[in-house]
Coordinates of C-alpha atoms and ligand atoms in Angstrom, one line a residue:
L24 CA -36.3 88.0 109.4
R25 CA -34.6 89.4 106.9
R26 CA -31.0 90.5 107.0
G27 CA -30.4 94.3 107.8
H28 CA -34.7 93.9 108.2
R29 CA -35.0 96.2 111.5
P30 CA -38.4 95.0 113.1
Y31 CA -41.1 97.1 113.6
R32 CA -41.0 97.4 117.4
D33 CA -37.3 98.4 117.8
I34 CA -37.0 98.9 121.0
P35 CA -33.3 98.4 123.2
A36 CA -33.3 96.0 125.3
T37 CA -33.4 97.2 128.7
P38 CA -29.8 98.3 129.8
D39 CA -28.2 98.4 133.5
L40 CA -29.2 101.1 135.6
R41 CA -26.7 104.0 136.1
K42 CA -26.3 106.2 139.5
R43 CA -27.4 109.4 138.0
Y44 CA -29.5 110.8 135.1
D45 CA -30.0 114.2 135.1
V46 CA -34.0 113.7 134.2
V47 CA -35.4 110.7 135.3
I48 CA -39.5 109.6 134.3
I49 CA -41.5 107.9 136.0
G50 CA -43.1 106.0 133.9
G51 CA -43.0 104.5 130.1
G52 CA -46.6 105.2 129.0
G53 CA -46.9 107.6 126.1
H54 CA -47.2 110.6 128.4
G55 CA -43.8 110.4 129.3
L56 CA -41.9 108.7 126.2
A57 CA -42.7 112.0 124.3
A58 CA -41.1 113.7 127.1
A59 CA -38.5 111.3 126.6
Y60 CA -39.1 112.2 122.9
Y61 CA -39.4 115.7 122.9
L62 CA -36.2 116.8 125.6
S63 CA -34.0 114.7 123.4
H64 CA -34.9 116.0 120.1
Y65 CA -35.7 120.2 121.3
H66 CA -34.3 120.8 123.9
G67 CA -30.8 118.5 124.2
I68 CA -31.7 116.9 127.1
S69 CA -30.7 113.0 126.8
D70 CA -29.3 111.4 129.5
I71 CA -32.7 110.5 130.5
A72 CA -34.0 107.5 131.9
V73 CA -37.7 106.5 132.2
L74 CA -38.0 103.8 134.6
E75 CA -41.6 101.9 133.3
K76 CA -42.6 99.0 135.7
G77 CA -44.0 96.8 133.4
Y78 CA -43.8 96.5 129.7
L79 CA -43.3 99.8 127.7
A80 CA -47.2 101.1 127.5
G81 CA -49.1 98.5 128.5
G82 CA -50.5 100.6 131.3
N83 CA -53.5 103.9 130.2
T84 CA -51.9 103.6 126.9
A85 CA -52.3 100.3 126.0
R86 CA -56.0 100.3 127.0
N87 CA -57.3 103.3 125.9
T88 CA -60.2 103.4 122.9
T89 CA -57.7 106.3 121.1
T90 CA -60.4 108.9 120.7
I91 CA -58.9 112.4 119.8
R92 CA -61.1 115.2 119.9
S93 CA -60.3 119.4 120.9
N94 CA -64.1 120.1 121.6
Y95 CA -63.7 121.1 125.2
L96 CA -66.0 123.3 126.5
T97 CA -63.7 125.8 128.7
L98 CA -61.0 127.8 126.8
P99 CA -58.0 127.0 128.6
S100 CA -58.6 123.4 127.1
I101 CA -59.8 123.8 123.9
E102 CA -57.0 125.5 123.4
F103 CA -54.7 123.2 125.0
Y104 CA -56.3 120.1 122.3
R105 CA -56.7 121.9 119.9
E106 CA -52.7 122.4 119.7
G107 CA -52.8 118.3 120.9
L108 CA -54.1 117.2 117.8
S109 CA -52.9 119.4 115.7
L110 CA -49.1 117.1 116.6
F111 CA -51.6 114.2 116.0
E112 CA -51.5 115.4 112.3
T113 CA -47.8 116.0 111.4
M114 CA -47.1 112.3 114.4
S115 CA -46.8 109.6 111.6
Q116 CA -44.2 112.5 109.4
E117 CA -42.4 113.9 112.6
L118 CA -41.5 110.1 113.8
G119 CA -41.0 108.7 110.9
F120 CA -43.3 105.9 112.5
N121 CA -47.5 105.1 110.7
V122 CA -49.4 105.8 113.8
M123 CA -52.2 105.6 111.6
F124 CA -54.1 109.0 112.5
S125 CA -57.7 108.8 111.1
Q126 CA -59.2 112.2 111.5
R127 CA -62.9 111.2 110.2
G128 CA -65.0 113.5 112.6
Q129 CA -67.1 113.2 116.1
L130 CA -70.8 113.2 116.2
T131 CA -72.2 113.1 119.8
L132 CA -75.2 112.6 119.9
A133 CA -78.6 114.4 121.6
H134 CA -81.5 112.4 123.1
S135 CA -82.7 116.2 124.8
D136 CA -83.6 119.1 124.3
A137 CA -81.0 120.0 127.5
A138 CA -77.9 118.1 125.0
M139 CA -79.2 120.0 122.4
R140 CA -78.5 123.8 124.9
S141 CA -75.5 122.8 125.9
F142 CA -73.4 121.5 122.5
R143 CA -74.9 124.2 121.6
L144 CA -72.4 126.6 123.9
R145 CA -69.3 124.3 123.7
A146 CA -69.9 125.0 119.8
E147 CA -69.3 128.7 120.2
M148 CA -67.0 127.8 122.3
G149 CA -64.7 125.8 120.1
K150 CA -65.7 128.8 117.0
H151 CA -64.1 131.0 119.1
A152 CA -60.6 129.0 120.1
G153 CA -60.6 127.8 116.0
I154 CA -62.1 124.3 116.0
R155 CA -64.5 123.5 114.1
A156 CA -67.6 121.9 116.2
E157 CA -70.9 122.5 114.9
V158 CA -74.0 121.6 116.0
V159 CA -76.4 119.5 113.2
D160 CA -80.1 118.7 112.7
A161 CA -81.4 114.7 112.9
R162 CA -81.0 115.2 109.1
T163 CA -78.0 115.7 109.0
V164 CA -77.0 112.9 112.0
Q165 CA -78.6 109.2 109.3
T166 CA -76.4 111.6 106.8
L167 CA -73.4 111.3 108.3
C168 CA -73.9 107.9 110.7
P169 CA -76.8 106.3 108.1
H170 CA -77.1 103.2 110.0
V171 CA -77.5 104.8 113.7
N172 CA -81.1 104.1 115.3
M173 CA -82.6 107.7 115.1
D174 CA -85.7 106.0 117.7
F175 CA -87.7 108.3 116.5
G176 CA -90.6 109.1 119.4
G177 CA -88.6 106.6 121.6
Q178 CA -87.0 107.0 125.3
H179 CA -83.6 107.6 123.3
E180 CA -85.0 109.4 120.4
V181 CA -81.6 111.7 118.4
L182 CA -82.5 115.2 118.3
G183 CA -79.4 116.1 117.2
G184 CA -76.0 116.4 117.5
L185 CA -72.3 117.8 117.7
W186 CA -70.3 117.9 114.7
H187 CA -67.2 117.5 115.6
A188 CA -64.5 117.5 111.9
D189 CA -61.5 117.8 113.4
G190 CA -62.1 114.1 116.0
G191 CA -59.9 111.2 115.6
T192 CA -58.5 108.6 115.9
A193 CA -54.6 106.9 116.0
R194 CA -52.8 103.5 116.5
H195 CA -52.5 103.8 120.5
D196 CA -49.1 101.6 120.4
A197 CA -47.9 102.9 117.7
V198 CA -48.0 106.6 119.1
A199 CA -45.4 105.1 122.0
W200 CA -43.0 102.6 120.5
G201 CA -42.7 105.9 117.7
Y202 CA -41.9 108.1 120.7
A203 CA -40.0 105.4 122.4
K204 CA -38.3 104.2 119.4
R205 CA -36.7 108.4 117.9
A206 CA -36.4 109.0 122.0
A207 CA -33.7 105.3 122.4
E208 CA -31.9 106.5 119.0
K209 CA -31.1 109.8 121.0
G210 CA -30.0 108.1 124.1
V211 CA -32.6 107.6 126.6
E212 CA -32.7 104.2 128.9
I213 CA -36.1 102.5 128.9
H214 CA -36.3 100.8 131.5
Q215 CA -39.3 98.3 132.2
R216 CA -39.9 96.2 134.7
T217 CA -38.2 99.2 136.9
E218 CA -40.7 100.2 139.0
V219 CA -40.2 103.4 141.6
T220 CA -40.3 102.1 145.4
G221 CA -40.3 104.8 147.6
F222 CA -38.1 108.6 147.1
G223 CA -35.7 110.8 149.0
I224 CA -35.7 114.2 150.0
T225 CA -33.7 116.2 150.9
G226 CA -35.4 119.9 152.0
S227 CA -37.9 120.8 149.4
R228 CA -35.5 118.4 146.5
M229 CA -36.7 115.3 145.8
T230 CA -32.3 113.0 145.4
K231 CA -33.7 109.9 145.5
L232 CA -35.7 107.4 143.7
H233 CA -35.7 103.9 145.2
T234 CA -36.5 101.0 142.9
N235 CA -36.8 96.8 142.1
R236 CA -33.1 97.3 140.6
G237 CA -31.4 100.1 142.5
T238 CA -31.2 104.1 144.1
I239 CA -30.6 106.9 142.0
A240 CA -30.5 110.4 141.9
A241 CA -31.9 112.5 139.4
G242 CA -31.5 116.4 138.4
Q243 CA -34.9 116.0 137.6
I244 CA -38.1 114.0 138.1
L245 CA -41.7 113.7 135.6
Q246 CA -44.0 111.8 137.3
A247 CA -46.5 110.5 134.2
A248 CA -47.4 107.3 136.3
G249 CA -51.1 106.9 135.0
G250 CA -53.3 105.1 137.0
M251 CA -50.6 105.2 140.3
N252 CA -50.1 109.3 139.8
G253 CA -52.0 109.6 143.3
R254 CA -49.9 106.9 145.0
I255 CA -46.6 108.0 143.2
G256 CA -48.1 111.9 144.8
E257 CA -48.9 110.3 148.0
M258 CA -45.6 108.1 148.0
A259 CA -43.3 111.5 147.4
G260 CA -45.6 113.8 150.5
I261 CA -47.5 115.4 147.5
R262 CA -51.7 115.0 148.2
L263 CA -53.1 115.3 144.8
P264 CA -57.0 115.5 143.9
I265 CA -57.1 111.8 142.1
R266 CA -59.9 108.8 143.0
N267 CA -59.2 105.7 140.8
F268 CA -62.2 104.2 139.2
P269 CA -61.3 101.6 136.4
L270 CA -62.4 102.4 132.6
Q271 CA -63.4 99.6 130.1
A272 CA -64.2 98.7 126.9
M273 CA -64.7 96.1 124.3
V274 CA -64.2 94.6 120.9
T275 CA -66.5 93.0 118.2
Q276 CA -65.3 90.7 115.2
P277 CA -64.3 92.2 112.8
L278 CA -66.5 93.7 110.8
K279 CA -66.5 94.4 106.7
P280 CA -66.0 98.7 106.9
F281 CA -69.3 100.7 107.7
M282 CA -68.9 103.1 109.3
D283 CA -66.1 105.9 109.5
I284 CA -67.0 107.7 111.8
L285 CA -66.4 108.4 116.0
L286 CA -70.1 107.5 117.2
S287 CA -70.6 108.2 120.5
S288 CA -74.2 108.9 123.3
S289 CA -73.6 111.0 126.5
N290 CA -76.6 110.2 127.4
L291 CA -76.2 106.5 126.6
H292 CA -73.0 106.2 128.2
T293 CA -71.9 104.1 124.8
Y294 CA -69.5 105.2 122.2
L295 CA -68.4 103.6 118.9
V296 CA -66.2 103.7 116.7
Q297 CA -64.6 100.8 114.6
S298 CA -61.3 100.4 114.5
S299 CA -58.4 99.4 111.5
R300 CA -59.3 95.9 111.4
G301 CA -63.0 96.7 111.0
E302 CA -64.3 95.2 114.7
I303 CA -66.0 97.4 116.6
V304 CA -64.8 99.6 119.7
I305 CA -67.1 100.1 122.5
G306 CA -66.7 102.3 125.7
G307 CA -68.1 104.1 128.2
G308 CA -68.4 105.6 131.5
T309 CA -66.6 103.8 133.9
D310 CA -67.2 102.1 136.8
P311 CA -69.7 103.1 139.4
Y312 CA -67.1 102.6 142.1
Q313 CA -63.3 103.6 143.1
L314 CA -61.4 100.6 143.0
I315 CA -57.1 100.0 141.4
S316 CA -58.3 97.0 139.4
T317 CA -57.4 96.1 135.7
R318 CA -59.8 92.7 135.3
S319 CA -63.5 93.7 133.5
S320 CA -67.0 92.8 135.1
L321 CA -70.5 91.2 133.7
P322 CA -72.4 94.5 134.3
Q323 CA -69.8 96.6 132.5
K324 CA -69.7 94.2 129.5
E325 CA -74.0 94.0 128.9
A326 CA -73.9 97.7 130.0
L327 CA -71.8 99.3 126.7
A328 CA -73.6 96.0 124.9
T329 CA -77.4 98.2 125.4
G330 CA -75.9 100.7 125.3
A331 CA -74.4 99.9 121.4
L332 CA -77.4 98.0 120.6
Q333 CA -80.5 101.1 121.7
L334 CA -77.8 102.9 119.0
M335 CA -77.3 100.1 116.1
P336 CA -79.7 97.8 117.0
F337 CA -78.9 95.2 114.0
L338 CA -75.2 94.4 115.7
H339 CA -77.1 91.7 118.5
N340 CA -75.9 89.1 116.6
V341 CA -71.9 90.3 116.7
K342 CA -70.0 88.7 119.0
I343 CA -67.1 90.4 121.4
L344 CA -63.9 88.9 120.8
R345 CA -62.4 91.3 123.6
Q346 CA -62.8 93.0 126.5
W347 CA -60.4 94.9 129.9
A348 CA -60.0 97.5 131.7
G349 CA -57.9 99.9 133.1
I350 CA -57.5 102.1 136.1
T351 CA -57.8 106.1 135.1
D352 CA -57.1 108.6 137.9
I353 CA -60.0 111.1 137.9
T354 CA -60.0 114.2 139.7
P355 CA -62.6 116.5 140.8
D356 CA -62.7 119.0 137.6
F357 CA -62.4 116.4 134.7
S358 CA -59.3 118.0 134.4
P359 CA -55.5 117.5 134.3
I360 CA -53.0 118.3 136.8
M361 CA -49.3 119.6 135.2
G362 CA -46.7 121.3 135.8
A363 CA -45.4 122.3 138.8
S364 CA -44.5 120.7 142.9
P365 CA -43.9 121.4 146.1
L366 CA -41.0 120.0 145.6
Q367 CA -38.8 122.0 143.3
N368 CA -37.0 119.8 140.7
Y369 CA -40.5 117.1 140.7
W370 CA -43.0 118.0 138.2
L371 CA -45.9 116.7 137.4
D372 CA -48.3 115.5 134.5
A373 CA -51.0 113.8 135.9
G374 CA -54.7 113.8 136.3
W375 CA -55.3 111.9 132.5
G376 CA -58.6 110.0 134.2
T377 CA -60.5 108.8 130.6
W378 CA -59.3 111.7 128.4
G379 CA -55.0 111.3 127.4
F380 CA -54.4 109.5 125.1
K381 CA -55.5 113.0 123.4
A382 CA -52.9 114.7 124.8
T383 CA -49.8 112.4 124.6
A384 CA -48.0 114.5 122.0
V385 CA -48.7 118.1 124.2
A386 CA -48.3 117.0 127.2
G387 CA -45.1 115.2 126.3
K388 CA -43.6 118.7 124.1
R389 CA -44.8 121.2 126.9
M390 CA -43.7 119.4 130.1
A391 CA -40.1 118.4 128.3
E392 CA -40.1 122.6 127.4
T393 CA -41.4 123.0 131.8
I394 CA -38.6 121.4 132.3
A395 CA -36.0 121.9 130.6
T396 CA -36.4 125.7 131.1
G397 CA -37.7 125.3 135.2
R398 CA -40.6 128.0 133.7
V399 CA -44.4 126.0 133.1
P400 CA -45.8 127.7 129.9
D401 CA -48.3 130.0 129.6
L402 CA -50.5 127.0 127.5
L403 CA -49.8 124.6 130.6
M404 CA -50.5 127.2 133.3
P405 CA -53.9 126.8 134.3
F406 CA -53.8 123.3 134.6
A407 CA -51.6 123.9 137.7
L408 CA -52.0 121.8 141.3
E409 CA -52.4 125.1 142.8
R410 CA -56.1 125.7 141.3
F411 CA -57.3 123.5 143.4
E412 CA -56.8 126.0 146.5
R413 CA -58.1 128.7 144.6
F414 CA -61.2 127.3 143.6
E415 CA -60.5 127.9 139.8
L416 CA -61.5 124.4 138.4
L417 CA -62.0 123.5 134.6
N418 CA -65.0 121.9 135.0
E419 CA -65.2 119.3 131.5
M420 CA -66.9 116.5 133.1
G421 CA -70.0 116.8 131.0
A422 CA -67.8 117.6 127.1
T423 CA -65.6 114.3 128.7
A424 CA -68.2 112.0 129.9
A425 CA -68.9 109.0 128.0
G426 CA -67.3 110.3 124.8
H427 CA -63.3 110.7 126.6
Ligands
FAD635 P1 -49.9 105.3 131.2 O1 -49.5 105.1 129.4 O2 -51.4 104.5 132.2 O3 -48.4 104.9 131.2 C1 -48.1 104.7 132.8 C2 -47.1 104.1 133.3 O4 -46.7 104.4 134.4 C3 -48.2 102.5 133.2 O5 -46.6 102.1 131.9 C4 -47.9 102.0 134.5 O6 -47.1 100.9 134.3 C5 -46.5 103.1 134.8 N1 -46.0 102.9 136.5 C6 -47.0 103.4 137.4 N2 -46.1 103.3 138.9 C7 -44.9 103.0 138.1 C8 -44.2 103.1 139.0 N3 -44.4 103.3 140.8 N4 -42.5 103.0 138.3 C9 -42.5 102.6 137.0 N5 -43.1 103.2 136.4 C10 -44.5 102.8 137.0 N6 -58.3 109.1 126.9 C11 -58.5 109.4 125.5 O7 -58.2 111.0 124.9 N7 -59.5 109.1 125.0 C12 -60.6 108.0 125.1 O8 -60.7 107.4 124.3 C13 -59.7 107.1 125.5 N8 -60.2 106.2 125.6 C14 -59.9 105.2 127.4 C15 -60.5 103.6 126.7 C16 -60.0 103.2 128.1 C17 -60.4 102.1 129.0 C18 -59.0 104.1 129.3 C19 -58.5 102.5 130.6 C20 -59.0 105.2 129.5 C21 -58.8 106.1 127.9 N9 -58.4 106.6 127.6 C22 -58.3 108.0 126.6 C23 -57.7 107.1 128.9 C24 -56.0 107.4 128.5 O9 -55.4 106.3 128.2 C25 -54.8 107.9 129.5 O10 -55.4 108.8 130.0 C26 -53.6 108.1 128.5 O11 -53.1 106.5 128.3 C27 -52.6 108.5 129.8 O12 -51.9 107.8 129.3 P2 -50.5 108.3 130.7 O13 -48.3 107.8 129.9 O14 -50.3 109.4 131.0 O15 -50.2 106.6 131.0

């Protein structure tokens, strides 16, 4: 390195663990790091330890396919993800760190009349909430993505689509490193290889966190543990309605740029996006069984390849470079759980399933506000854990599907 040159990923080494912190964040993924950033920069709280059992942002943040969008179905979700998307628009400037946000638009294909009807509903809900979402016909699909196989008269004939001009992608680890770097500058301690193994609870407060590096105390605790949220909740005596399913993705060898939108088909359970390196990122739905594992599988590779070739048959000779899996924390209504827990000083940022990368900034910002003020902001209220007791679910299953 040249003298004075600061490496891109410039995160301080793991310090010794102190006995107490004002705030402890369980999970050094995008969400935990973003919360640490907003607490330290906007609320004057920097006596914070982020505890990460592996390496920085090595969980689902590292494994996701980076779809960023706000075209959900229910009003609370659209409003929440709309704020999340807008924070990506200014993130590189905010962090002084290039997160490579590329707002290229997302197109979801309809292969049936039923899909067209559901897209109309989503487009109208979106317009009502002030986002850019519109139903387009088959001809417009061809204009937006000339390479897509329209399959005229075939089993997967493209009838039209849902066009979401606001949609985009960003570089996942740059997002996490940007938040980590700026939080660390304010004194936030990031402890890698530090696993929370148990809790000490007195009355309705969590008083201790046991880790593989010793026991610590905290004023407030935020749980943001990605795929492990259900398990950590159990350790804290909180039953969360979360089930774990693996979610896989893969990339091809790099190709010359030819696709400048995000393309998705929920019928085919496949979506495609060309990365800034030229690789075609191929993603789809979760594995059909519950499992806590990050091993990828041949059946899922075949399923994703089948969908990709249906959409773009000319990819048939392209080589697959990598395939991987993450462990998702899925809720019954495909919406996250944010806000209070049954314990007074223990806050939840969980249930991010297959859809939480796009919420990294807004969840971090709003959870920081919650912890700093002790009050859950209106934007997060519909996502409270109690919604499952009140049967006030926010059903986003159809609007999450394979597009994430
Ligand atoms: P994570 O990034 O998983 O961070 C949680 C951290 O907690 C982990 O690093 C983990 O090691 C740590 N941890 C766990 N247990 C402990 C413990 N006991 N002690 C200390 N630390 C612990 N979302 C989108 O919006 N768009 C997409 O296109 C998209 N595609 C996806 C594709 C795939 C293949 C996968 C797997 C997910 C995808 N997602 C997508 C979902 C998204 O990745 C997640 O919802 C999001 O990254 C969650 O961020 P997080 O910080 O909450 O969790």
